[in-house]
Each structure stands twice: as C-alpha cells, then as structure tokens.
Amino acid sequence: MDWPISEVARMSGVTARTLRHYDEIGLLPPARIGSNGRRHYEEHQLLLLQQILVLRALDVGLPEIGRVLADQVDTVEALRGHHLRLLAERDRLDTLAATVSRTIAELEQSRRDGTPMTAINRPENLFEGIDPSLYEANLRDFPGLYEKAGQLAATTTPAEAEAGQRERTALMIRLAEHMAAGAPAEAEPVQAEIGAQYRALMALHPVSADEYRAIGRSCVDNEQWRGAYEAIAPGLAEYQRDAIEVYAESRLG
C-alpha cells in the first residue's frame, strides 16, 4: 500500500512543499513517482518521516538528521534512542514549566505586597530547565565579546559570577514588568535599562550600533536565547529586541 504526497501531507501535518524539499535534498525520497509526476510513499517512508519529525522537534538540523538516518541500521533501535531523547526533553520542559509557574507566582506576590522576589536572591532558580551550555556557544557570533567574556569568566570568583547573574536576572525581570505594565519599547524607563545593558557590554568590548542590533535580533532568532527570555515572560524576547532597536537607532546613530 502506498499514499500520494497530498495524503502524507494531510496525515503528518507537513506541507507537500516540505516533503518535496526533503526529496530534493535526499533526505526522504518517495517510494515511487507516478506517471503524472506525483510522489507516492510506502510504510518505510512514513517511518522515516516520523523519525525526521521527531528529530526536528528536538532541534536537530536537516544535515545532522541525514547523517543519523544514514548511520542507523535498525529502525526499532533508532526509535528507542529517539524515545529516550524525547523523555529527557519532556523532563526538561516539565522543569521549565514549573520554573515559569514559580516566576509568575513570585511576580504576582511581589506586586500584591511590595516585597522583593525571592528568586532574585537565588537567580539560578529562574533558569531551572534552561541549560546554559545550549546557548552560550552562540555568543561566538560576536567574536570580540565572546573572547572577552571568556577571559573574564576565567578570573571571576563564584561570588562575582552569581552577582553578575543576579543583576542580569533583575534586568530581565524589570523589563518584563515594564512590558506587563504596557510601556512601549521606546519608553524612557525601558531605554534606561537597555542603556545600562549596552554600557555593560561596552565594558567588555566595543559594540557598534549594528552589532547591538544583531544581539537584539539574536534574543528572538536564537532558540536558546529566546527560551531564556520566555522563561521570564512570554513576549519578552521580542520586547528586548524592539527596545534594543530603538536604542541603537536613537542613541547610537
């Protein structure tokens, strides 16, 4: 039994255009192509498509997926490995969901009675479920900052590192509170926070207006960085990006 590309698209939720792209790059050739040029898929291809979609859900890129599929020998063993990765990702997301829930409760309590968030005293509490190693490598997109940050980390004491993390966390929460209050990205209190962030970067290494804009875009475009912001409040990554864009345009020229 086989299924035409339109039916596979309907069953899987993947567009026919994507399926054709998978064929073009050699990732998922169809079982056969009919006389009318329409692609048809059999059970083997559906199993491969399932693996591709599982790996995509785990943020594995298409070139790496191709290597995984080429290297595997037994489909059942491959699926067992994917299953273990999915379980680990589920546990990470459960932890992350609990972190966000705790942050919401802390923010609401802080607004009700005016007391500081206890999470600020132990800022790592905000980032349970977010593995820094997943996104720290992305600072390599900004070589000067990456090198200086590495040099600084090598000479920083644990207490100094925690103080820095506490301040960065506090900045993210202050921005989240401005966002929740409806302050636009160009509002002066928001721009003051972004200015403080920019000066902290400049203390490490000179950052041009275009580089600062690129850093702002990375808050949204980079999945790991975005996850760190979204753990504080949904929409915070875009808010940070927009505020940086305003600052770069109005203050840096």
PDB file of C-alpha atoms in Angstrom:
ATOM      1  CA  MET A   1       0.000   0.000   0.000  1.00  0.00           C
ATOM      2  CA  ASP A   2       1.210   3.495  -0.715  1.00  0.00           C
ATOM      3  CA  TRP A   3      -0.044   7.029  -0.210  1.00  0.00           C
ATOM      4  CA  PRO A   4       0.199  10.070  -2.512  1.00  0.00           C
ATOM      5  CA  ILE A   5       2.061  13.128  -1.298  1.00  0.00           C
ATOM      6  CA  SER A   6      -1.181  15.009  -0.609  1.00  0.00           C
ATOM      7  CA  GLU A   7      -2.356  12.268   1.766  1.00  0.00           C
ATOM      8  CA  VAL A   8       1.018  12.083   3.528  1.00  0.00           C
ATOM      9  CA  ALA A   9       0.913  15.851   3.971  1.00  0.00           C
ATOM     10  CA  ARG A  10      -2.579  15.596   5.465  1.00  0.00           C
ATOM     11  CA  MET A  11      -1.637  12.766   7.842  1.00  0.00           C
ATOM     12  CA  SER A  12       1.645  14.240   9.045  1.00  0.00           C
ATOM     13  CA  GLY A  13       0.866  17.957   9.051  1.00  0.00           C
ATOM     14  CA  VAL A  14       3.934  18.548   6.870  1.00  0.00           C
ATOM     15  CA  THR A  15       3.312  20.564   3.735  1.00  0.00           C
ATOM     16  CA  ALA A  16       3.725  18.965   0.334  1.00  0.00           C
ATOM     17  CA  ARG A  17       6.334  21.623  -0.402  1.00  0.00           C
ATOM     18  CA  THR A  18       8.381  20.443   2.594  1.00  0.00           C
ATOM     19  CA  LEU A  19       8.071  16.817   1.502  1.00  0.00           C
ATOM     20  CA  ARG A  20       9.304  17.766  -1.962  1.00  0.00           C
ATOM     21  CA  HIS A  21      12.225  19.604  -0.350  1.00  0.00           C
ATOM     22  CA  TYR A  22      13.099  16.510   1.697  1.00  0.00           C
ATOM     23  CA  ASP A  23      13.155  14.554  -1.553  1.00  0.00           C
ATOM     24  CA  GLU A  24      15.296  17.153  -3.342  1.00  0.00           C
ATOM     25  CA  ILE A  25      17.981  17.062  -0.629  1.00  0.00           C
ATOM     26  CA  GLY A  26      17.964  13.263  -0.500  1.00  0.00           C
ATOM     27  CA  LEU A  27      16.519  13.060   2.987  1.00  0.00           C
ATOM     28  CA  LEU A  28      13.221  11.362   2.127  1.00  0.00           C
ATOM     29  CA  PRO A  29      12.882  10.116  -1.474  1.00  0.00           C
ATOM     30  CA  PRO A  30       9.409   8.754  -2.251  1.00  0.00           C
ATOM     31  CA  ALA A  31       8.856   5.048  -2.850  1.00  0.00           C
ATOM     32  CA  ARG A  32       7.878   5.827  -6.424  1.00  0.00           C
ATOM     33  CA  ILE A  33       6.815   8.636  -8.717  1.00  0.00           C
ATOM     34  CA  GLY A  34       3.654   8.068 -10.735  1.00  0.00           C
ATOM     35  CA  SER A  35       3.237   8.666 -14.419  1.00  0.00           C
ATOM     36  CA  ASN A  36       1.667  12.017 -13.555  1.00  0.00           C
ATOM     37  CA  GLY A  37       4.800  13.029 -11.618  1.00  0.00           C
ATOM     38  CA  ARG A  38       3.126  12.691  -8.238  1.00  0.00           C
ATOM     39  CA  ARG A  39       5.219  11.277  -5.400  1.00  0.00           C
ATOM     40  CA  HIS A  40       3.978   8.202  -3.520  1.00  0.00           C
ATOM     41  CA  TYR A  41       5.150   6.924  -0.145  1.00  0.00           C
ATOM     42  CA  GLU A  42       5.044   3.492   1.473  1.00  0.00           C
ATOM     43  CA  GLU A  43       5.236   2.418   5.106  1.00  0.00           C
ATOM     44  CA  HIS A  44       9.049   2.608   5.159  1.00  0.00           C
ATOM     45  CA  GLN A  45       8.992   6.239   4.087  1.00  0.00           C
ATOM     46  CA  LEU A  46       6.328   7.054   6.682  1.00  0.00           C
ATOM     47  CA  LEU A  47       8.533   5.582   9.400  1.00  0.00           C
ATOM     48  CA  LEU A  48      11.460   7.653   8.165  1.00  0.00           C
ATOM     49  CA  LEU A  49       9.265  10.760   8.123  1.00  0.00           C
ATOM     50  CA  GLN A  50       8.279  10.085  11.724  1.00  0.00           C
ATOM     51  CA  GLN A  51      11.947   9.960  12.712  1.00  0.00           C
ATOM     52  CA  ILE A  52      12.682  13.155  10.794  1.00  0.00           C
ATOM     53  CA  LEU A  53       9.857  14.996  12.553  1.00  0.00           C
ATOM     54  CA  VAL A  54      10.922  13.680  15.958  1.00  0.00           C
ATOM     55  CA  LEU A  55      14.484  14.860  15.403  1.00  0.00           C
ATOM     56  CA  ARG A  56      13.264  18.231  14.111  1.00  0.00           C
ATOM     57  CA  ALA A  57      11.220  18.584  17.305  1.00  0.00           C
ATOM     58  CA  LEU A  58      14.475  18.031  19.188  1.00  0.00           C
ATOM     59  CA  ASP A  59      16.068  20.906  17.211  1.00  0.00           C
ATOM     60  CA  VAL A  60      18.309  18.643  15.145  1.00  0.00           C
ATOM     61  CA  GLY A  61      19.211  20.254  11.819  1.00  0.00           C
ATOM     62  CA  LEU A  62      18.469  18.605   8.486  1.00  0.00           C
ATOM     63  CA  PRO A  63      22.145  17.826   7.651  1.00  0.00           C
ATOM     64  CA  GLU A  64      22.562  16.064  11.002  1.00  0.00           C
ATOM     65  CA  ILE A  65      19.259  14.209  10.520  1.00  0.00           C
ATOM     66  CA  GLY A  66      20.594  12.968   7.196  1.00  0.00           C
ATOM     67  CA  ARG A  67      23.696  11.616   8.915  1.00  0.00           C
ATOM     68  CA  VAL A  68      21.612   9.972  11.650  1.00  0.00           C
ATOM     69  CA  LEU A  69      19.366   8.231   9.131  1.00  0.00           C
ATOM     70  CA  ALA A  70      22.348   7.135   7.031  1.00  0.00           C
ATOM     71  CA  ASP A  71      24.184   5.683  10.031  1.00  0.00           C
ATOM     72  CA  GLN A  72      21.330   3.780  11.632  1.00  0.00           C
ATOM     73  CA  VAL A  73      20.965   0.079  10.976  1.00  0.00           C
ATOM     74  CA  ASP A  74      17.813  -0.958  12.821  1.00  0.00           C
ATOM     75  CA  THR A  75      14.648   1.166  12.854  1.00  0.00           C
ATOM     76  CA  VAL A  76      13.472  -0.136  16.226  1.00  0.00           C
ATOM     77  CA  GLU A  77      16.782   0.641  17.895  1.00  0.00           C
ATOM     78  CA  ALA A  78      16.797   4.089  16.313  1.00  0.00           C
ATOM     79  CA  LEU A  79      13.298   4.760  17.614  1.00  0.00           C
ATOM     80  CA  ARG A  80      14.334   3.615  21.091  1.00  0.00           C
ATOM     81  CA  GLY A  81      17.106   6.202  21.038  1.00  0.00           C
ATOM     82  CA  HIS A  82      14.709   8.914  19.858  1.00  0.00           C
ATOM     83  CA  HIS A  83      12.261   7.876  22.579  1.00  0.00           C
ATOM     84  CA  LEU A  84      14.884   8.335  25.278  1.00  0.00           C
ATOM     85  CA  ARG A  85      15.726  11.783  23.932  1.00  0.00           C
ATOM     86  CA  LEU A  86      12.053  12.722  23.901  1.00  0.00           C
ATOM     87  CA  LEU A  87      11.644  11.594  27.505  1.00  0.00           C
ATOM     88  CA  ALA A  88      14.656  13.690  28.510  1.00  0.00           C
ATOM     89  CA  GLU A  89      13.230  16.690  26.647  1.00  0.00           C
ATOM     90  CA  ARG A  90       9.855  16.146  28.319  1.00  0.00           C
ATOM     91  CA  ASP A  91      11.509  16.186  31.732  1.00  0.00           C
ATOM     92  CA  ARG A  92      13.403  19.366  30.820  1.00  0.00           C
ATOM     93  CA  LEU A  93      10.209  21.069  29.634  1.00  0.00           C
ATOM     94  CA  ASP A  94       8.354  19.962  32.774  1.00  0.00           C
ATOM     95  CA  THR A  95      11.083  21.577  34.862  1.00  0.00           C
ATOM     96  CA  LEU A  96      10.980  24.688  32.713  1.00  0.00           C
ATOM     97  CA  ALA A  97       7.186  24.914  33.028  1.00  0.00           C
ATOM     98  CA  ALA A  98       7.498  24.684  36.800  1.00  0.00           C
ATOM     99  CA  THR A  99      10.131  27.432  36.720  1.00  0.00           C
ATOM    100  CA  VAL A 100       7.870  29.754  34.737  1.00  0.00           C
ATOM    101  CA  SER A 101       4.931  28.967  37.017  1.00  0.00           C
ATOM    102  CA  ARG A 102       7.015  29.827  40.071  1.00  0.00           C
ATOM    103  CA  THR A 103       8.189  33.072  38.466  1.00  0.00           C
ATOM    104  CA  ILE A 104       4.578  34.102  37.734  1.00  0.00           C
ATOM    105  CA  ALA A 105       3.599  33.405  41.327  1.00  0.00           C
ATOM    106  CA  GLU A 106       6.588  35.377  42.608  1.00  0.00           C
ATOM    107  CA  LEU A 107       5.789  38.362  40.378  1.00  0.00           C
ATOM    108  CA  GLU A 108       2.143  38.370  41.401  1.00  0.00           C
ATOM    109  CA  GLN A 109       3.017  38.138  45.099  1.00  0.00           C
ATOM    110  CA  SER A 110       5.597  40.906  44.731  1.00  0.00           C
ATOM    111  CA  ARG A 111       3.046  43.221  43.123  1.00  0.00           C
ATOM    112  CA  ARG A 112       0.436  42.491  45.785  1.00  0.00           C
ATOM    113  CA  ASP A 113       2.519  43.168  48.867  1.00  0.00           C
ATOM    114  CA  GLY A 114       5.510  45.146  47.556  1.00  0.00           C
ATOM    115  CA  THR A 115       8.086  42.589  48.711  1.00  0.00           C
ATOM    116  CA  PRO A 116      11.081  41.705  46.506  1.00  0.00           C
ATOM    117  CA  MET A 117      11.035  38.496  44.531  1.00  0.00           C
ATOM    118  CA  THR A 118      12.822  35.751  46.427  1.00  0.00           C
ATOM    119  CA  ALA A 119      14.012  34.340  43.090  1.00  0.00           C
ATOM    120  CA  ILE A 120      16.288  37.362  42.750  1.00  0.00           C
ATOM    121  CA  ASN A 121      18.231  36.232  45.811  1.00  0.00           C
ATOM    122  CA  ARG A 122      18.958  32.935  44.086  1.00  0.00           C
ATOM    123  CA  PRO A 123      18.765  33.857  40.407  1.00  0.00           C
ATOM    124  CA  GLU A 124      19.555  30.393  39.174  1.00  0.00           C
ATOM    125  CA  ASN A 125      16.046  29.435  40.352  1.00  0.00           C
ATOM    126  CA  LEU A 126      14.707  31.310  37.346  1.00  0.00           C
ATOM    127  CA  PHE A 127      16.682  29.176  34.964  1.00  0.00           C
ATOM    128  CA  GLU A 128      15.959  25.623  36.064  1.00  0.00           C
ATOM    129  CA  GLY A 129      15.348  23.657  32.892  1.00  0.00           C
ATOM    130  CA  ILE A 130      17.476  26.014  30.795  1.00  0.00           C
ATOM    131  CA  ASP A 131      20.896  24.529  30.129  1.00  0.00           C
ATOM    132  CA  PRO A 132      23.363  27.421  29.654  1.00  0.00           C
ATOM    133  CA  SER A 133      25.612  25.188  27.572  1.00  0.00           C
ATOM    134  CA  LEU A 134      22.844  25.060  24.964  1.00  0.00           C
ATOM    135  CA  TYR A 135      23.123  28.728  24.136  1.00  0.00           C
ATOM    136  CA  GLU A 136      26.455  30.058  25.430  1.00  0.00           C
ATOM    137  CA  ALA A 137      28.198  28.891  22.258  1.00  0.00           C
ATOM    138  CA  ASN A 138      26.008  31.257  20.271  1.00  0.00           C
ATOM    139  CA  LEU A 139      27.975  34.170  21.691  1.00  0.00           C
ATOM    140  CA  ARG A 140      30.592  33.094  19.145  1.00  0.00           C
ATOM    141  CA  ASP A 141      28.547  35.057  16.626  1.00  0.00           C
ATOM    142  CA  PHE A 142      30.130  38.085  18.326  1.00  0.00           C
ATOM    143  CA  PRO A 143      33.832  37.089  18.490  1.00  0.00           C
ATOM    144  CA  GLY A 144      35.121  40.132  20.377  1.00  0.00           C
ATOM    145  CA  LEU A 145      32.539  39.793  23.131  1.00  0.00           C
ATOM    146  CA  TYR A 146      32.977  36.014  23.225  1.00  0.00           C
ATOM    147  CA  GLU A 147      36.729  36.294  23.743  1.00  0.00           C
ATOM    148  CA  LYS A 148      36.458  38.981  26.429  1.00  0.00           C
ATOM    149  CA  ALA A 149      33.664  37.144  28.221  1.00  0.00           C
ATOM    150  CA  GLY A 150      35.807  34.003  28.283  1.00  0.00           C
ATOM    151  CA  GLN A 151      38.758  35.914  29.700  1.00  0.00           C
ATOM    152  CA  LEU A 152      36.549  37.474  32.356  1.00  0.00           C
ATOM    153  CA  ALA A 153      34.970  34.132  33.301  1.00  0.00           C
ATOM    154  CA  ALA A 154      38.428  32.642  33.841  1.00  0.00           C
ATOM    155  CA  THR A 155      39.233  35.218  36.524  1.00  0.00           C
ATOM    156  CA  THR A 156      35.780  35.611  38.120  1.00  0.00           C
ATOM    157  CA  THR A 157      35.092  34.178  41.562  1.00  0.00           C
ATOM    158  CA  PRO A 158      31.873  32.192  42.159  1.00  0.00           C
ATOM    159  CA  ALA A 159      30.516  35.054  44.255  1.00  0.00           C
ATOM    160  CA  GLU A 160      31.218  37.565  41.471  1.00  0.00           C
ATOM    161  CA  ALA A 161      29.649  35.267  38.881  1.00  0.00           C
ATOM    162  CA  GLU A 162      26.500  34.947  40.980  1.00  0.00           C
ATOM    163  CA  ALA A 163      26.343  38.708  41.495  1.00  0.00           C
ATOM    164  CA  GLY A 164      26.540  39.192  37.724  1.00  0.00           C
ATOM    165  CA  GLN A 165      23.837  36.622  37.154  1.00  0.00           C
ATOM    166  CA  ARG A 166      21.672  38.282  39.791  1.00  0.00           C
ATOM    167  CA  GLU A 167      21.938  41.636  38.038  1.00  0.00           C
ATOM    168  CA  ARG A 168      21.216  40.163  34.605  1.00  0.00           C
ATOM    169  CA  THR A 169      18.196  38.366  36.007  1.00  0.00           C
ATOM    170  CA  ALA A 170      17.000  41.533  37.713  1.00  0.00           C
ATOM    171  CA  LEU A 171      17.277  43.404  34.393  1.00  0.00           C
ATOM    172  CA  MET A 172      15.164  40.795  32.623  1.00  0.00           C
ATOM    173  CA  ILE A 173      12.521  40.956  35.329  1.00  0.00           C
ATOM    174  CA  ARG A 174      12.432  44.768  35.280  1.00  0.00           C
ATOM    175  CA  LEU A 175      11.921  44.667  31.513  1.00  0.00           C
ATOM    176  CA  ALA A 176       9.168  42.073  31.979  1.00  0.00           C
ATOM    177  CA  GLU A 177       7.447  44.348  34.474  1.00  0.00           C
ATOM    178  CA  HIS A 178       7.640  47.326  32.070  1.00  0.00           C
ATOM    179  CA  MET A 179       6.195  45.111  29.341  1.00  0.00           C
ATOM    180  CA  ALA A 180       3.397  43.871  31.616  1.00  0.00           C
ATOM    181  CA  ALA A 181       2.593  47.482  32.525  1.00  0.00           C
ATOM    182  CA  GLY A 182       2.147  48.296  28.842  1.00  0.00           C
ATOM    183  CA  ALA A 183       5.211  50.531  28.478  1.00  0.00           C
ATOM    184  CA  PRO A 184       6.284  50.767  24.813  1.00  0.00           C
ATOM    185  CA  ALA A 185       9.811  49.796  23.829  1.00  0.00           C
ATOM    186  CA  GLU A 186      10.727  53.476  23.366  1.00  0.00           C
ATOM    187  CA  ALA A 187       9.599  54.486  26.880  1.00  0.00           C
ATOM    188  CA  GLU A 188      12.356  56.190  28.865  1.00  0.00           C
ATOM    189  CA  PRO A 189      12.449  53.663  31.750  1.00  0.00           C
ATOM    190  CA  VAL A 190      12.804  50.850  29.206  1.00  0.00           C
ATOM    191  CA  GLN A 191      15.515  52.690  27.299  1.00  0.00           C
ATOM    192  CA  ALA A 192      17.356  53.354  30.555  1.00  0.00           C
ATOM    193  CA  GLU A 193      17.509  49.606  31.198  1.00  0.00           C
ATOM    194  CA  ILE A 194      18.706  48.923  27.657  1.00  0.00           C
ATOM    195  CA  GLY A 195      21.322  51.663  28.029  1.00  0.00           C
ATOM    196  CA  ALA A 196      22.654  50.034  31.185  1.00  0.00           C
ATOM    197  CA  GLN A 197      22.870  46.743  29.329  1.00  0.00           C
ATOM    198  CA  TYR A 198      24.735  48.374  26.457  1.00  0.00           C
ATOM    199  CA  ARG A 199      27.242  50.009  28.791  1.00  0.00           C
ATOM    200  CA  ALA A 200      27.876  46.643  30.444  1.00  0.00           C
ATOM    201  CA  LEU A 201      28.679  45.167  27.033  1.00  0.00           C
ATOM    202  CA  MET A 202      30.905  48.103  26.160  1.00  0.00           C
ATOM    203  CA  ALA A 203      32.846  47.487  29.380  1.00  0.00           C
ATOM    204  CA  LEU A 204      33.754  44.101  27.915  1.00  0.00           C
ATOM    205  CA  HIS A 205      34.382  45.059  24.308  1.00  0.00           C
ATOM    206  CA  PRO A 206      33.382  47.861  21.888  1.00  0.00           C
ATOM    207  CA  VAL A 207      29.964  47.147  20.372  1.00  0.00           C
ATOM    208  CA  SER A 208      28.748  49.049  17.311  1.00  0.00           C
ATOM    209  CA  ALA A 209      25.134  50.017  16.696  1.00  0.00           C
ATOM    210  CA  ASP A 210      24.793  47.270  14.080  1.00  0.00           C
ATOM    211  CA  GLU A 211      26.307  44.683  16.417  1.00  0.00           C
ATOM    212  CA  TYR A 212      23.929  45.715  19.184  1.00  0.00           C
ATOM    213  CA  ARG A 213      21.004  45.348  16.783  1.00  0.00           C
ATOM    214  CA  ALA A 214      22.295  41.876  15.879  1.00  0.00           C
ATOM    215  CA  ILE A 215      22.445  40.956  19.557  1.00  0.00           C
ATOM    216  CA  GLY A 216      18.856  42.146  19.923  1.00  0.00           C
ATOM    217  CA  ARG A 217      17.740  40.019  16.983  1.00  0.00           C
ATOM    218  CA  SER A 218      19.526  37.020  18.495  1.00  0.00           C
ATOM    219  CA  CYS A 219      17.249  37.301  21.531  1.00  0.00           C
ATOM    220  CA  VAL A 220      14.431  36.234  19.205  1.00  0.00           C
ATOM    221  CA  ASP A 221      16.093  34.302  16.388  1.00  0.00           C
ATOM    222  CA  ASN A 222      18.255  32.087  18.579  1.00  0.00           C
ATOM    223  CA  GLU A 223      16.046  29.419  20.122  1.00  0.00           C
ATOM    224  CA  GLN A 224      18.133  29.001  23.274  1.00  0.00           C
ATOM    225  CA  TRP A 225      18.427  32.711  23.962  1.00  0.00           C
ATOM    226  CA  ARG A 226      14.732  33.136  23.251  1.00  0.00           C
ATOM    227  CA  GLY A 227      13.958  30.345  25.712  1.00  0.00           C
ATOM    228  CA  ALA A 228      15.820  32.170  28.478  1.00  0.00           C
ATOM    229  CA  TYR A 229      13.714  35.312  27.950  1.00  0.00           C
ATOM    230  CA  GLU A 230      10.462  33.440  27.504  1.00  0.00           C
ATOM    231  CA  ALA A 231      11.117  31.655  30.814  1.00  0.00           C
ATOM    232  CA  ILE A 232      10.654  35.042  32.455  1.00  0.00           C
ATOM    233  CA  ALA A 233       7.599  36.194  30.468  1.00  0.00           C
ATOM    234  CA  PRO A 234       6.039  35.332  27.096  1.00  0.00           C
ATOM    235  CA  GLY A 235       6.913  38.001  24.549  1.00  0.00           C
ATOM    236  CA  LEU A 236       9.927  39.291  26.472  1.00  0.00           C
ATOM    237  CA  ALA A 237      12.409  38.283  23.752  1.00  0.00           C
ATOM    238  CA  GLU A 238      10.614  40.419  21.147  1.00  0.00           C
ATOM    239  CA  TYR A 239      10.255  43.262  23.639  1.00  0.00           C
ATOM    240  CA  GLN A 240      14.003  43.215  24.328  1.00  0.00           C
ATOM    241  CA  ARG A 241      14.778  43.113  20.599  1.00  0.00           C
ATOM    242  CA  ASP A 242      12.470  46.046  19.864  1.00  0.00           C
ATOM    243  CA  ALA A 243      13.876  48.086  22.753  1.00  0.00           C
ATOM    244  CA  ILE A 244      17.439  47.471  21.539  1.00  0.00           C
ATOM    245  CA  GLU A 245      16.446  48.520  18.019  1.00  0.00           C
ATOM    246  CA  VAL A 246      15.022  51.792  19.368  1.00  0.00           C
ATOM    247  CA  TYR A 247      18.130  52.406  21.468  1.00  0.00           C
ATOM    248  CA  ALA A 248      20.516  51.710  18.581  1.00  0.00           C
ATOM    249  CA  GLU A 249      18.556  53.995  16.294  1.00  0.00           C
ATOM    250  CA  SER A 250      18.040  56.881  18.697  1.00  0.00           C
ATOM    251  CA  ARG A 251      21.170  56.774  20.858  1.00  0.00           C
ATOM    252  CA  LEU A 252      23.869  55.136  18.745  1.00  0.00           C
ATOM    253  CA  GLY A 253      23.000  56.544  15.334  1.00  0.00           C
TER     254      GLY A 253
END
